[in-house]
XYZ file of C-alpha atoms in Angstrom:
324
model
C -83.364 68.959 13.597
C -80.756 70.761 15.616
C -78.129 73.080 13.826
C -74.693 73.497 14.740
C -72.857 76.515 14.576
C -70.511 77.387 12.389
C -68.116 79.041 14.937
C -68.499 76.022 17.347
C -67.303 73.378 14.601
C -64.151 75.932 13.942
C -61.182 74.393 15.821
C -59.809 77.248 18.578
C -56.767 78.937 17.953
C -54.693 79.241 21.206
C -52.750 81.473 20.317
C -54.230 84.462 18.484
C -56.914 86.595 20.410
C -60.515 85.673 18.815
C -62.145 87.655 17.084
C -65.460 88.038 19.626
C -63.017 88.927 22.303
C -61.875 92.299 23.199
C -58.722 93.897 25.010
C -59.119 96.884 27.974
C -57.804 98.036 31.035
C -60.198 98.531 34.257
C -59.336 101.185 36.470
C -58.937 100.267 40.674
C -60.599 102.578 42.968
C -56.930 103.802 43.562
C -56.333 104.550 39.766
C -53.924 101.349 39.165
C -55.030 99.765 35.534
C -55.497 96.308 35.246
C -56.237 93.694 31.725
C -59.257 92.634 31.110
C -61.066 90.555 27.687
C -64.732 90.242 26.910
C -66.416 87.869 25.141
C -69.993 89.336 24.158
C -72.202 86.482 24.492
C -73.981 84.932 21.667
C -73.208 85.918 18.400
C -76.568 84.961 16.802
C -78.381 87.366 19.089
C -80.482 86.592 22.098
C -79.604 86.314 25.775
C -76.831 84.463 27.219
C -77.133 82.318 29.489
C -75.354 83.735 32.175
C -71.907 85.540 32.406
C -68.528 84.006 33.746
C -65.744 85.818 35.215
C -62.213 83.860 35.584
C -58.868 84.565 37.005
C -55.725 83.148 36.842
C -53.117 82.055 38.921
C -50.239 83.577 39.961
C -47.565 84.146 37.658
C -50.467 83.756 35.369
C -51.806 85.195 32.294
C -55.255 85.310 30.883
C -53.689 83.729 27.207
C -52.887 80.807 28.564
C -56.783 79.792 29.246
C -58.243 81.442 25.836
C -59.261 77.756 24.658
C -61.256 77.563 27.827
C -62.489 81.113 27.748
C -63.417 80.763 24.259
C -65.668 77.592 24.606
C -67.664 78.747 27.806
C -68.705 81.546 25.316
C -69.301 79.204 22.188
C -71.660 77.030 24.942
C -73.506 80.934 25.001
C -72.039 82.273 27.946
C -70.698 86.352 28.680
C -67.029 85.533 29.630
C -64.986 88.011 31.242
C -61.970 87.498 32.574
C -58.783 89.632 34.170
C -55.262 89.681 35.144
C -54.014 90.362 38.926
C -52.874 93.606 39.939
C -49.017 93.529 39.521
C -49.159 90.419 37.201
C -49.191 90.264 33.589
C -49.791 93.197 31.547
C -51.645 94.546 35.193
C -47.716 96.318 36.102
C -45.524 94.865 38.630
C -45.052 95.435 42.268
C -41.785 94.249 43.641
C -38.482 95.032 43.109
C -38.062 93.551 39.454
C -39.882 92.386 36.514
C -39.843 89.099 37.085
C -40.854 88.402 40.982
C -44.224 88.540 42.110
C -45.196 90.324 44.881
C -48.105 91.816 46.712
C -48.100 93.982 50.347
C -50.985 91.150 51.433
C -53.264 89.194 49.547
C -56.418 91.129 50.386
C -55.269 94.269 48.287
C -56.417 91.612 45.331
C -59.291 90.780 47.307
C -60.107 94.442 47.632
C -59.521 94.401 43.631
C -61.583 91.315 43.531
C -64.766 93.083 45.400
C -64.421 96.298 43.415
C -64.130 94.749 39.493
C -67.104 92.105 40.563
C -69.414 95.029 41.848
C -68.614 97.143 38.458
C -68.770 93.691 36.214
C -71.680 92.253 37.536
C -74.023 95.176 36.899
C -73.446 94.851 33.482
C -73.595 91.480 32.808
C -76.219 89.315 32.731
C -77.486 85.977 35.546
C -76.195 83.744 36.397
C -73.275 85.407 37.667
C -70.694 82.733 37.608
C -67.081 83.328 39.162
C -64.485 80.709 38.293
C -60.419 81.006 38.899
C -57.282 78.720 38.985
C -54.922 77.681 41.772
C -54.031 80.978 43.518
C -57.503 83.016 41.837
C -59.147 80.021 43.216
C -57.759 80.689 46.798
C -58.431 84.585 46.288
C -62.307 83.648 45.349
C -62.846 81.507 47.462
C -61.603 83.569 50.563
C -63.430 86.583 48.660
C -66.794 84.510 48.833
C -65.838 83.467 52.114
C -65.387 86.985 53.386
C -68.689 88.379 51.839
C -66.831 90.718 49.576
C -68.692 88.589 46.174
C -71.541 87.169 45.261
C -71.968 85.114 42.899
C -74.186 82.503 41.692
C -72.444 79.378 41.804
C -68.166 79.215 41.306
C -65.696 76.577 39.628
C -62.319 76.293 41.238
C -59.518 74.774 39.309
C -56.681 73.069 41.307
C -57.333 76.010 44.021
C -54.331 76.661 45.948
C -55.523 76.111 49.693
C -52.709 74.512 50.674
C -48.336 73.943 49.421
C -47.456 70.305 48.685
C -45.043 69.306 51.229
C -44.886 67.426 54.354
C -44.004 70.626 56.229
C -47.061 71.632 58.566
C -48.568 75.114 57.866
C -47.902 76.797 60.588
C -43.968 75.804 60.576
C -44.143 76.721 56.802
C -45.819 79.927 57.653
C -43.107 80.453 60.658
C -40.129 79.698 57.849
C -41.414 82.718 55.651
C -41.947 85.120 58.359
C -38.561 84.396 58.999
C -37.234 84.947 56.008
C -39.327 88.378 55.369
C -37.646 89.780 59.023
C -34.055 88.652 57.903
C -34.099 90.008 54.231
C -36.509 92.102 51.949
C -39.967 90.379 51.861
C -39.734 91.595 47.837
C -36.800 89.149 47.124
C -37.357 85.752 45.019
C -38.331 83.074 47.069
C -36.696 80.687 44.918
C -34.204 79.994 41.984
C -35.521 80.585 38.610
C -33.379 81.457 35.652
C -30.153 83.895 35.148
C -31.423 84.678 31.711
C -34.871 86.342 31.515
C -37.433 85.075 29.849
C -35.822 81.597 29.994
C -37.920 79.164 32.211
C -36.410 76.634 34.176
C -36.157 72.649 32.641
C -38.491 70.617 34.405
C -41.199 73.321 34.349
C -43.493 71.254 32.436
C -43.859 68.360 34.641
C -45.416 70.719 37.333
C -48.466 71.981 34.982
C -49.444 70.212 32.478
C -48.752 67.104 30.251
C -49.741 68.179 27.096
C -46.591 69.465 25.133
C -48.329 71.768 22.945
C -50.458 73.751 25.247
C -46.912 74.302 27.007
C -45.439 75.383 24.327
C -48.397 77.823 23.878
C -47.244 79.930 27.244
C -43.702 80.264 25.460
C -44.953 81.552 22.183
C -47.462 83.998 24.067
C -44.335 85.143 26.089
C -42.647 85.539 23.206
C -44.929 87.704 21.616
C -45.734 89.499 24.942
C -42.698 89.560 26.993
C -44.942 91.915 29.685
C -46.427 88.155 30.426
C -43.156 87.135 31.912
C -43.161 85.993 35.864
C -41.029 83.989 37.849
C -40.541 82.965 41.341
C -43.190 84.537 44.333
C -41.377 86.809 46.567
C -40.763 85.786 50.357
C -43.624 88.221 51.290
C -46.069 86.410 48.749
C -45.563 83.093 50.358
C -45.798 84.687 54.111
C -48.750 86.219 53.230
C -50.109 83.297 51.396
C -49.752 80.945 54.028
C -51.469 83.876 56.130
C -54.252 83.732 53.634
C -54.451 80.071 53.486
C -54.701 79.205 57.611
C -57.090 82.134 58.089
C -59.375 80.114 55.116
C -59.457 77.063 57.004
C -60.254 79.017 60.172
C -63.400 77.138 62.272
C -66.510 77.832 60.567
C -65.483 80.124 57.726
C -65.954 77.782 54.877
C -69.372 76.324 56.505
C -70.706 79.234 56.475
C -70.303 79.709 52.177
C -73.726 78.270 50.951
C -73.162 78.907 47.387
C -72.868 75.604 45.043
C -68.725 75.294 44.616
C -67.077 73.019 41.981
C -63.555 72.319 42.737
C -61.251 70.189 40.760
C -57.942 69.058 41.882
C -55.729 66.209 41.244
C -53.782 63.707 43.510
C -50.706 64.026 41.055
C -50.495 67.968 41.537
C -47.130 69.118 42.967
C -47.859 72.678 43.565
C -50.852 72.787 45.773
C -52.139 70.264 48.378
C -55.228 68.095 46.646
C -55.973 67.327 50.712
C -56.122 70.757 51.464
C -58.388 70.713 48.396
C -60.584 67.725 49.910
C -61.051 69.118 53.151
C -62.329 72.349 51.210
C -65.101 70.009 49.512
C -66.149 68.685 52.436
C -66.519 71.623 54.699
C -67.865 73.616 51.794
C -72.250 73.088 52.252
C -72.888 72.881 48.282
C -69.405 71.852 47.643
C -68.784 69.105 44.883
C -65.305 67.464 44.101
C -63.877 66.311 40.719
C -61.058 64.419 41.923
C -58.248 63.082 39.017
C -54.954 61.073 39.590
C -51.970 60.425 38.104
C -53.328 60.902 34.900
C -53.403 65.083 35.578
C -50.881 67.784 36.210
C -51.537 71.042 38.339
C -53.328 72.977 35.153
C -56.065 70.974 34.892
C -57.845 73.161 31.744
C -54.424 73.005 30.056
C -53.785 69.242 30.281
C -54.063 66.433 27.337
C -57.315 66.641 25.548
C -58.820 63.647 28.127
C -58.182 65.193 31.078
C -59.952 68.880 29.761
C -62.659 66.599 28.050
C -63.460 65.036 31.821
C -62.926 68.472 33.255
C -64.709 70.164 30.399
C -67.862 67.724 31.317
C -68.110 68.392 34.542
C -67.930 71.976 34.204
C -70.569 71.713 31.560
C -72.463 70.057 33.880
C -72.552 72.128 37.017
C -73.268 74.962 34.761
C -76.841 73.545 33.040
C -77.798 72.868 36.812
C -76.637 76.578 38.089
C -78.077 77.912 34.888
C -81.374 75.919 35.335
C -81.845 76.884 38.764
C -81.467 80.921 38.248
């Protein structure tokens, strides 16, 4: 007869930090402190079976995907997972609180490289490395660029690509325009003259589940350090950089490590073609592919869409986890 867990029957509590998890700061090879939360591994002894590291987006914080976070480690996985440098509670590094902004996307890579060499030593395989929209793009190109290695990585609505009908390189022309005219640390767009105070509307762009919406408000509340708004004109230049050098001939080809990606037709943040094309220039890439019914935060969404996602996920995993 199997037994069940008493911890995996309790229902998760999105917003409180569980009790298995702890808080820290890792320190960047140029002394800049950045959040991190652990999740042991199994709490009935024995080995896990693997370890998972996960980033968010950007804006993001690593509260918002505690539900997710907490039942990769209830399945008996080591689950790590960080902010961004200058997101978060990681410090800021624009002009403001509120606007993100980075010099160029590969000072996260160079982040990226540094906490996966320092994490992975001690934590055991299969090394997984999973991330959402813009920590999927970072990954990805991080994989892509030799700076990780991990075992196998799950990519949630990965921004490769901006919804628009816009081309790229005109896009990318647009913000290199606007970084020469103006300071590339400026808000890219409108957000709110109060702060704190998100826009109306927000909602429909991530997710259609009311209460795991909410759940980023009351964790804002209780953390106002969380707060982010709009990306700053030299985030999207450099993003669209990032995002044409990705899809350069032959880069993606050459990634033979097993990639999941999930994206959804009915996201209006990041392209689900760019997403596609990904997939199918990836070797070992696989596609979960949902439409209308899905917004952009695919692990945040109404309990069917994470319980297909969820699936899938759990999935890929037994087979990574089976192979190593």
């Amino acid at each position: 007869m199997s037994h069940v867990s008493e911890t995996a029957l309790e229902q998760i509590n999105r917003r409180a930090i569980p009790v298995h998890a702890t808080e820290s700061f890792w320190t960047a090879q140029d002394g800049h402190k950045i959040r991190r939360i652990d999740w042991p591994g199994l709490e009935t002894g024995g080995t896990p079976r693997g370890s998972i590291l996960f980033f968010p987006g950007r804006g993001d914080n690593y509260e918002k995907y505690l539900e997710t976070l907490e039942e990769w480690h209830r399945a008996g996985w080591r689950v790590t997972a960080a902010d961004w440098r200058g997101q978060a509670g990681s410090g800021r590094l624009g002009n403001d609180a509120v606007t993100g902004h980075v010099d160029d996307l590969a000072t996260w890579i160079d982040d990226l490289q540094s906490f996966w060499t320092d994490w992975k030593a001690a934590t055991p395989r299969p090394h997984i490395l999973s991330a959402h929209s813009m920590g999927g793009h970072l990954v990805l190109r991080g994989i892509a660029e030799r700076k990780v290695d991990p075992d196998a990585m799950v990519l949630s609505a990965p921004m490769l690509g901006f919804v628009g009908s816009i081309p790229s390189a005109i896009g990318h022309l647009a913000a290199k325009l606007m970084c020469a005219i103006g300071d590339p640390k400026r808000p890219a767009w409108k957000w709110n003259e109060k702060p704190g105070v998100v826009p109306a509307g927000r909602q429909a762009l991530l997710t259609g589940d009311d209460d795991r919406y909410e759940d980023e408000q009351w964790w804002r509340n209780e953390r106002p350090e969380l707060v982010m708004g709009p990306g700053s004109w030299g985030w999207v230049e450099r993003s669209y950089a990032s995002m044409r050098c990705l899809f350069a001939p032959g880069l993606l080809e050459s990634v033979d490590t097993s990639v999941l990606l999930l994206g959804t037709s009915n996201d209006k943040l990041v392209s689900m073609r760019a997403i596609e094309e990904a997939a199918e220039r990836l070797p070992a890439g696989e596609l979960v592919r949902f439409g209308e019914e899905a917004q952009h935060e695919i692990l945040r969404d109404t309990d069917a869409v994470r319980e297909r996602a969820k699936t899938a996920i759990d999935e890929f995993l037994d087979r990574v986890a089976l192979q190593k």
